[in-house]
Amino acid sequence: MVGRWVVGISGESIMTKRKLTRFFGIAVAIYGIATIVGISIRVFDKTDDDVVYSTFKDMIPFVIAMPAAWLGYCLQRRSSYLQQLRMLWSRLVEAMQDSVHYTYLDNPTEEQHAHVLRSIGISIDEVRGVFYNLNENDGNSLYPFEPLKDVYGIVRDLGHGDITPKQKRKKCREQIFALWRAARQELLKEFDREVPTFSHSHWVQPDKSDVYDEYGIEKKVT
């Protein structure tokens, strides 16, 4: 899972989905324990004027406020992390699109080749600014999203100029698509995503095929 290896650029551990879920569970457990303790005290408190229970009631605002304040802090960190993650996502998408576009060029220049490699290289290092390497503390760290580095290698080996057959470029394009699908499948798990309230998919909603029928547009699975 992605969330296990995340760290902020400043070095501070940041709020992944897994960690936020765990903290919410702890807060719910605290409230549950407080409720059980309160009921138990109320039932078994035999002191005059229910002194113990009255003292517990006076402490309830603190019992409620402390986990609530902590959860507020966690949510703020989660929001900051998601913003950082979306910026990284935009950079990765741009780099992968540049890579795919490069495979369509019949005679790319050295400058175009260098531009694409630079774009991929930047995105690879930006991942390091958001995620720890795997086994970081074992002295044998591994990059968390190897397919991105493999895409870099594919584009690098393609070279530039009129030296790459069209069939080979097509194969490289398919490899890039496959590697990107594999990497983004894991990366997207960290986002908070929902099915859209309103959508337009003629595969799911046949009644929304009018524009395709009216203009004779072929329906393709992409």
PDB file of C-alpha atoms in Angstrom:
ATOM      1  CA  MET A   1       0.000   0.000   0.000  1.00  0.00           C
ATOM      2  CA  VAL A   2       1.180   3.497  -0.825  1.00  0.00           C
ATOM      3  CA  GLY A   3       0.343   5.149   2.472  1.00  0.00           C
ATOM      4  CA  ARG A   4       2.935   3.243   4.455  1.00  0.00           C
ATOM      5  CA  TRP A   5       5.826   5.058   2.876  1.00  0.00           C
ATOM      6  CA  VAL A   6       4.744   8.689   2.872  1.00  0.00           C
ATOM      7  CA  VAL A   7       6.646  11.617   4.307  1.00  0.00           C
ATOM      8  CA  GLY A   8       6.353  15.353   3.858  1.00  0.00           C
ATOM      9  CA  ILE A   9       8.991  17.352   2.013  1.00  0.00           C
ATOM     10  CA  SER A  10       9.961  18.868   5.365  1.00  0.00           C
ATOM     11  CA  GLY A  11      10.495  15.363   6.771  1.00  0.00           C
ATOM     12  CA  GLU A  12       7.280  15.388   8.804  1.00  0.00           C
ATOM     13  CA  SER A  13       5.105  12.327   8.470  1.00  0.00           C
ATOM     14  CA  ILE A  14       1.923  13.331   6.662  1.00  0.00           C
ATOM     15  CA  MET A  15      -1.653  12.194   6.792  1.00  0.00           C
ATOM     16  CA  THR A  16      -2.284   9.250   4.497  1.00  0.00           C
ATOM     17  CA  LYS A  17      -5.692   7.652   4.134  1.00  0.00           C
ATOM     18  CA  ARG A  18      -4.619   4.659   6.215  1.00  0.00           C
ATOM     19  CA  LYS A  19      -3.276   6.838   9.028  1.00  0.00           C
ATOM     20  CA  LEU A  20      -6.374   9.066   9.063  1.00  0.00           C
ATOM     21  CA  THR A  21      -8.623   6.007   9.306  1.00  0.00           C
ATOM     22  CA  ARG A  22      -6.555   4.702  12.201  1.00  0.00           C
ATOM     23  CA  PHE A  23      -6.768   8.002  14.091  1.00  0.00           C
ATOM     24  CA  PHE A  24     -10.524   8.177  13.557  1.00  0.00           C
ATOM     25  CA  GLY A  25     -10.776   4.677  14.984  1.00  0.00           C
ATOM     26  CA  ILE A  26      -8.751   5.708  18.034  1.00  0.00           C
ATOM     27  CA  ALA A  27     -10.989   8.740  18.599  1.00  0.00           C
ATOM     28  CA  VAL A  28     -14.138   6.621  18.345  1.00  0.00           C
ATOM     29  CA  ALA A  29     -12.600   4.143  20.797  1.00  0.00           C
ATOM     30  CA  ILE A  30     -11.851   6.953  23.263  1.00  0.00           C
ATOM     31  CA  TYR A  31     -15.433   8.207  23.067  1.00  0.00           C
ATOM     32  CA  GLY A  32     -16.719   4.658  23.455  1.00  0.00           C
ATOM     33  CA  ILE A  33     -14.550   4.018  26.514  1.00  0.00           C
ATOM     34  CA  ALA A  34     -15.616   7.345  28.028  1.00  0.00           C
ATOM     35  CA  THR A  35     -19.264   6.389  27.532  1.00  0.00           C
ATOM     36  CA  ILE A  36     -18.783   2.985  29.169  1.00  0.00           C
ATOM     37  CA  VAL A  37     -16.861   4.534  32.067  1.00  0.00           C
ATOM     38  CA  GLY A  38     -19.565   7.154  32.554  1.00  0.00           C
ATOM     39  CA  ILE A  39     -22.328   4.559  32.630  1.00  0.00           C
ATOM     40  CA  SER A  40     -20.345   2.360  35.010  1.00  0.00           C
ATOM     41  CA  ILE A  41     -19.685   5.244  37.389  1.00  0.00           C
ATOM     42  CA  ARG A  42     -23.327   6.258  37.298  1.00  0.00           C
ATOM     43  CA  VAL A  43     -24.447   2.738  38.176  1.00  0.00           C
ATOM     44  CA  PHE A  44     -21.846   1.927  40.807  1.00  0.00           C
ATOM     45  CA  ASP A  45     -21.198   5.327  42.375  1.00  0.00           C
ATOM     46  CA  LYS A  46     -22.481   4.976  45.933  1.00  0.00           C
ATOM     47  CA  THR A  47     -20.835   8.096  47.329  1.00  0.00           C
ATOM     48  CA  ASP A  48     -22.836  10.905  48.863  1.00  0.00           C
ATOM     49  CA  ASP A  49     -24.212  13.297  46.265  1.00  0.00           C
ATOM     50  CA  ASP A  50     -22.667  11.134  43.515  1.00  0.00           C
ATOM     51  CA  VAL A  51     -19.316  12.863  43.922  1.00  0.00           C
ATOM     52  CA  VAL A  52     -17.412  10.594  41.530  1.00  0.00           C
ATOM     53  CA  TYR A  53     -20.058  10.832  38.819  1.00  0.00           C
ATOM     54  CA  SER A  54     -20.289  14.602  39.226  1.00  0.00           C
ATOM     55  CA  THR A  55     -16.522  14.878  38.850  1.00  0.00           C
ATOM     56  CA  PHE A  56     -16.645  12.754  35.719  1.00  0.00           C
ATOM     57  CA  LYS A  57     -19.361  14.973  34.244  1.00  0.00           C
ATOM     58  CA  ASP A  58     -17.185  18.024  34.867  1.00  0.00           C
ATOM     59  CA  MET A  59     -14.416  16.361  32.862  1.00  0.00           C
ATOM     60  CA  ILE A  60     -16.630  15.488  29.879  1.00  0.00           C
ATOM     61  CA  PRO A  61     -15.857  18.747  27.977  1.00  0.00           C
ATOM     62  CA  PHE A  62     -12.147  17.868  28.089  1.00  0.00           C
ATOM     63  CA  VAL A  63     -12.806  14.263  27.074  1.00  0.00           C
ATOM     64  CA  ILE A  64     -14.772  15.501  24.064  1.00  0.00           C
ATOM     65  CA  ALA A  65     -12.559  18.445  23.145  1.00  0.00           C
ATOM     66  CA  MET A  66      -9.160  16.756  23.090  1.00  0.00           C
ATOM     67  CA  PRO A  67      -9.909  14.008  20.502  1.00  0.00           C
ATOM     68  CA  ALA A  68     -11.981  16.513  18.485  1.00  0.00           C
ATOM     69  CA  ALA A  69      -9.065  18.963  18.366  1.00  0.00           C
ATOM     70  CA  TRP A  70      -6.698  16.161  17.365  1.00  0.00           C
ATOM     71  CA  LEU A  71      -9.022  15.016  14.573  1.00  0.00           C
ATOM     72  CA  GLY A  72      -9.280  18.601  13.330  1.00  0.00           C
ATOM     73  CA  TYR A  73      -5.496  18.748  13.144  1.00  0.00           C
ATOM     74  CA  CYS A  74      -5.413  15.408  11.312  1.00  0.00           C
ATOM     75  CA  LEU A  75      -7.991  16.580   8.764  1.00  0.00           C
ATOM     76  CA  GLN A  76      -5.997  19.747   8.136  1.00  0.00           C
ATOM     77  CA  ARG A  77      -2.872  17.713   7.480  1.00  0.00           C
ATOM     78  CA  ARG A  78      -4.845  15.348   5.255  1.00  0.00           C
ATOM     79  CA  SER A  79      -6.097  18.272   3.165  1.00  0.00           C
ATOM     80  CA  SER A  80      -2.554  19.606   2.793  1.00  0.00           C
ATOM     81  CA  TYR A  81      -1.291  16.183   1.768  1.00  0.00           C
ATOM     82  CA  LEU A  82      -4.013  15.730  -0.862  1.00  0.00           C
ATOM     83  CA  GLN A  83      -3.136  19.106  -2.367  1.00  0.00           C
ATOM     84  CA  GLN A  84       0.497  18.040  -2.577  1.00  0.00           C
ATOM     85  CA  LEU A  85      -0.527  14.697  -4.062  1.00  0.00           C
ATOM     86  CA  ARG A  86      -2.655  16.347  -6.771  1.00  0.00           C
ATOM     87  CA  MET A  87       0.262  18.549  -7.797  1.00  0.00           C
ATOM     88  CA  LEU A  88       2.415  15.442  -8.113  1.00  0.00           C
ATOM     89  CA  TRP A  89      -0.332  13.708 -10.095  1.00  0.00           C
ATOM     90  CA  SER A  90      -0.475  16.595 -12.588  1.00  0.00           C
ATOM     91  CA  ARG A  91       3.273  16.410 -13.110  1.00  0.00           C
ATOM     92  CA  LEU A  92       3.174  12.643 -13.620  1.00  0.00           C
ATOM     93  CA  VAL A  93       0.315  12.849 -16.119  1.00  0.00           C
ATOM     94  CA  GLU A  94       2.167  15.527 -18.082  1.00  0.00           C
ATOM     95  CA  ALA A  95       5.362  13.468 -18.145  1.00  0.00           C
ATOM     96  CA  MET A  96       3.568  10.307 -19.278  1.00  0.00           C
ATOM     97  CA  GLN A  97       1.704  12.178 -22.019  1.00  0.00           C
ATOM     98  CA  ASP A  98       4.993  13.650 -23.222  1.00  0.00           C
ATOM     99  CA  SER A  99       6.423  10.126 -23.323  1.00  0.00           C
ATOM    100  CA  VAL A 100       3.519   8.739 -25.340  1.00  0.00           C
ATOM    101  CA  HIS A 101       3.565  11.698 -27.728  1.00  0.00           C
ATOM    102  CA  TYR A 102       7.278  11.165 -28.339  1.00  0.00           C
ATOM    103  CA  THR A 103       6.655   7.663 -29.697  1.00  0.00           C
ATOM    104  CA  TYR A 104       4.502   9.163 -32.477  1.00  0.00           C
ATOM    105  CA  LEU A 105       7.318  11.356 -33.811  1.00  0.00           C
ATOM    106  CA  ASP A 106       8.940   9.985 -36.972  1.00  0.00           C
ATOM    107  CA  ASN A 107      12.120  12.036 -36.709  1.00  0.00           C
ATOM    108  CA  PRO A 108      12.397  13.585 -33.240  1.00  0.00           C
ATOM    109  CA  THR A 109      15.182  16.049 -32.599  1.00  0.00           C
ATOM    110  CA  GLU A 110      17.775  15.783 -29.870  1.00  0.00           C
ATOM    111  CA  GLU A 111      16.115  18.739 -28.168  1.00  0.00           C
ATOM    112  CA  GLN A 112      12.723  16.989 -28.145  1.00  0.00           C
ATOM    113  CA  HIS A 113      14.326  13.853 -26.755  1.00  0.00           C
ATOM    114  CA  ALA A 114      16.053  15.809 -23.998  1.00  0.00           C
ATOM    115  CA  HIS A 115      12.821  17.638 -23.146  1.00  0.00           C
ATOM    116  CA  VAL A 116      10.873  14.407 -22.620  1.00  0.00           C
ATOM    117  CA  LEU A 117      13.653  12.824 -20.566  1.00  0.00           C
ATOM    118  CA  ARG A 118      13.832  15.950 -18.434  1.00  0.00           C
ATOM    119  CA  SER A 119      10.058  15.889 -17.893  1.00  0.00           C
ATOM    120  CA  ILE A 120      10.119  12.247 -16.776  1.00  0.00           C
ATOM    121  CA  GLY A 121      13.208  12.787 -14.643  1.00  0.00           C
ATOM    122  CA  ILE A 122      11.602  15.695 -12.785  1.00  0.00           C
ATOM    123  CA  SER A 123       8.464  13.668 -12.090  1.00  0.00           C
ATOM    124  CA  ILE A 124      10.564  10.756 -10.786  1.00  0.00           C
ATOM    125  CA  ASP A 125      12.358  13.007  -8.314  1.00  0.00           C
ATOM    126  CA  GLU A 126       9.137  14.765  -7.291  1.00  0.00           C
ATOM    127  CA  VAL A 127       7.806  11.381  -6.202  1.00  0.00           C
ATOM    128  CA  ARG A 128      10.762  11.219  -3.806  1.00  0.00           C
ATOM    129  CA  GLY A 129       9.612  14.539  -2.361  1.00  0.00           C
ATOM    130  CA  VAL A 130       6.295  12.974  -1.353  1.00  0.00           C
ATOM    131  CA  PHE A 131       7.065   9.297  -0.693  1.00  0.00           C
ATOM    132  CA  TYR A 132       9.800   7.483   1.167  1.00  0.00           C
ATOM    133  CA  ASN A 133      11.661   4.766  -0.693  1.00  0.00           C
ATOM    134  CA  LEU A 134      10.689   1.231   0.270  1.00  0.00           C
ATOM    135  CA  ASN A 135      12.901  -0.264   2.992  1.00  0.00           C
ATOM    136  CA  GLU A 136      14.297   3.217   3.614  1.00  0.00           C
ATOM    137  CA  ASN A 137      15.590   2.314   7.070  1.00  0.00           C
ATOM    138  CA  ASP A 138      17.207  -0.967   6.028  1.00  0.00           C
ATOM    139  CA  GLY A 139      20.009   0.621   4.025  1.00  0.00           C
ATOM    140  CA  ASN A 140      18.727  -1.005   0.821  1.00  0.00           C
ATOM    141  CA  SER A 141      16.017   1.426  -0.249  1.00  0.00           C
ATOM    142  CA  LEU A 142      13.971   0.867  -3.400  1.00  0.00           C
ATOM    143  CA  TYR A 143      12.031   3.394  -5.451  1.00  0.00           C
ATOM    144  CA  PRO A 144       8.286   3.057  -4.659  1.00  0.00           C
ATOM    145  CA  PHE A 145       7.028   3.318  -8.260  1.00  0.00           C
ATOM    146  CA  GLU A 146       9.487   1.468 -10.480  1.00  0.00           C
ATOM    147  CA  PRO A 147       7.328   1.682 -13.652  1.00  0.00           C
ATOM    148  CA  LEU A 148       8.094   5.429 -13.840  1.00  0.00           C
ATOM    149  CA  LYS A 149      11.826   4.753 -13.993  1.00  0.00           C
ATOM    150  CA  ASP A 150      11.226   2.053 -16.590  1.00  0.00           C
ATOM    151  CA  VAL A 151       9.352   4.568 -18.765  1.00  0.00           C
ATOM    152  CA  TYR A 152      12.414   6.813 -18.548  1.00  0.00           C
ATOM    153  CA  GLY A 153      14.576   3.919 -19.734  1.00  0.00           C
ATOM    154  CA  ILE A 154      12.276   3.165 -22.674  1.00  0.00           C
ATOM    155  CA  VAL A 155      12.317   6.761 -23.917  1.00  0.00           C
ATOM    156  CA  ARG A 156      16.064   7.049 -23.362  1.00  0.00           C
ATOM    157  CA  ASP A 157      16.737   3.924 -25.412  1.00  0.00           C
ATOM    158  CA  LEU A 158      14.505   5.141 -28.243  1.00  0.00           C
ATOM    159  CA  GLY A 159      17.007   7.867 -28.946  1.00  0.00           C
ATOM    160  CA  HIS A 160      16.331  10.612 -31.500  1.00  0.00           C
ATOM    161  CA  GLY A 161      16.522  11.151 -35.228  1.00  0.00           C
ATOM    162  CA  ASP A 162      15.243   8.832 -37.946  1.00  0.00           C
ATOM    163  CA  ILE A 163      16.658   5.687 -36.343  1.00  0.00           C
ATOM    164  CA  THR A 164      13.699   3.915 -34.777  1.00  0.00           C
ATOM    165  CA  PRO A 165      11.327   1.768 -36.884  1.00  0.00           C
ATOM    166  CA  LYS A 166       7.648   2.585 -36.568  1.00  0.00           C
ATOM    167  CA  GLN A 167       6.833  -0.879 -35.255  1.00  0.00           C
ATOM    168  CA  LYS A 168       9.361  -0.534 -32.446  1.00  0.00           C
ATOM    169  CA  ARG A 169       7.967   2.872 -31.492  1.00  0.00           C
ATOM    170  CA  LYS A 170       4.501   1.336 -31.367  1.00  0.00           C
ATOM    171  CA  LYS A 171       5.738  -1.410 -29.056  1.00  0.00           C
ATOM    172  CA  CYS A 172       7.411   1.173 -26.822  1.00  0.00           C
ATOM    173  CA  ARG A 173       4.165   3.148 -26.716  1.00  0.00           C
ATOM    174  CA  GLU A 174       2.255   0.063 -25.588  1.00  0.00           C
ATOM    175  CA  GLN A 175       4.871  -0.589 -22.911  1.00  0.00           C
ATOM    176  CA  ILE A 176       4.599   2.986 -21.643  1.00  0.00           C
ATOM    177  CA  PHE A 177       0.807   2.723 -21.454  1.00  0.00           C
ATOM    178  CA  ALA A 178       1.065  -0.564 -19.541  1.00  0.00           C
ATOM    179  CA  LEU A 179       3.651   0.743 -17.080  1.00  0.00           C
ATOM    180  CA  TRP A 180       1.688   3.931 -16.422  1.00  0.00           C
ATOM    181  CA  ARG A 181      -1.525   1.982 -15.827  1.00  0.00           C
ATOM    182  CA  ALA A 182       0.279  -0.208 -13.295  1.00  0.00           C
ATOM    183  CA  ALA A 183       1.767   2.761 -11.424  1.00  0.00           C
ATOM    184  CA  ARG A 184      -1.330   4.945 -11.375  1.00  0.00           C
ATOM    185  CA  GLN A 185      -3.516   2.064 -10.175  1.00  0.00           C
ATOM    186  CA  GLU A 186      -1.564   2.063  -6.907  1.00  0.00           C
ATOM    187  CA  LEU A 187      -1.117   5.824  -6.676  1.00  0.00           C
ATOM    188  CA  LEU A 188      -4.828   6.549  -7.111  1.00  0.00           C
ATOM    189  CA  LYS A 189      -5.638   4.407  -4.067  1.00  0.00           C
ATOM    190  CA  GLU A 190      -4.341   7.230  -1.897  1.00  0.00           C
ATOM    191  CA  PHE A 191      -6.838   9.764  -3.281  1.00  0.00           C
ATOM    192  CA  ASP A 192     -10.310  10.342  -1.838  1.00  0.00           C
ATOM    193  CA  ARG A 193     -12.400   9.608  -4.923  1.00  0.00           C
ATOM    194  CA  GLU A 194     -16.117   9.080  -5.398  1.00  0.00           C
ATOM    195  CA  VAL A 195     -18.404   8.093  -8.253  1.00  0.00           C
ATOM    196  CA  PRO A 196     -19.643  11.390  -9.783  1.00  0.00           C
ATOM    197  CA  THR A 197     -23.183  12.449  -8.953  1.00  0.00           C
ATOM    198  CA  PHE A 198     -23.715  13.405 -12.598  1.00  0.00           C
ATOM    199  CA  SER A 199     -21.887  11.630 -15.396  1.00  0.00           C
ATOM    200  CA  HIS A 200     -22.054  11.061 -19.157  1.00  0.00           C
ATOM    201  CA  SER A 201     -21.263   7.517 -20.268  1.00  0.00           C
ATOM    202  CA  HIS A 202     -23.223   6.023 -23.130  1.00  0.00           C
ATOM    203  CA  TRP A 203     -22.040   2.573 -22.038  1.00  0.00           C
ATOM    204  CA  VAL A 204     -23.770   2.899 -18.676  1.00  0.00           C
ATOM    205  CA  GLN A 205     -26.497   5.349 -19.745  1.00  0.00           C
ATOM    206  CA  PRO A 206     -27.716   4.421 -23.260  1.00  0.00           C
ATOM    207  CA  ASP A 207     -30.158   7.344 -23.212  1.00  0.00           C
ATOM    208  CA  LYS A 208     -27.167   9.694 -23.452  1.00  0.00           C
ATOM    209  CA  SER A 209     -26.107   8.458 -26.876  1.00  0.00           C
ATOM    210  CA  ASP A 210     -27.976  11.191 -28.757  1.00  0.00           C
ATOM    211  CA  VAL A 211     -24.923  13.271 -29.609  1.00  0.00           C
ATOM    212  CA  TYR A 212     -23.158  10.208 -31.050  1.00  0.00           C
ATOM    213  CA  ASP A 213     -26.172   9.239 -33.137  1.00  0.00           C
ATOM    214  CA  GLU A 214     -26.851  12.786 -34.342  1.00  0.00           C
ATOM    215  CA  TYR A 215     -23.328  13.411 -35.591  1.00  0.00           C
ATOM    216  CA  GLY A 216     -22.484   9.859 -36.609  1.00  0.00           C
ATOM    217  CA  ILE A 217     -19.690   9.529 -34.059  1.00  0.00           C
ATOM    218  CA  GLU A 218     -18.397   6.005 -33.568  1.00  0.00           C
ATOM    219  CA  LYS A 219     -18.545   4.737 -30.005  1.00  0.00           C
ATOM    220  CA  LYS A 220     -15.164   3.397 -28.978  1.00  0.00           C
ATOM    221  CA  VAL A 221     -13.884   1.834 -25.805  1.00  0.00           C
ATOM    222  CA  THR A 222     -10.864   3.906 -24.721  1.00  0.00           C
TER     223      THR A 222
END
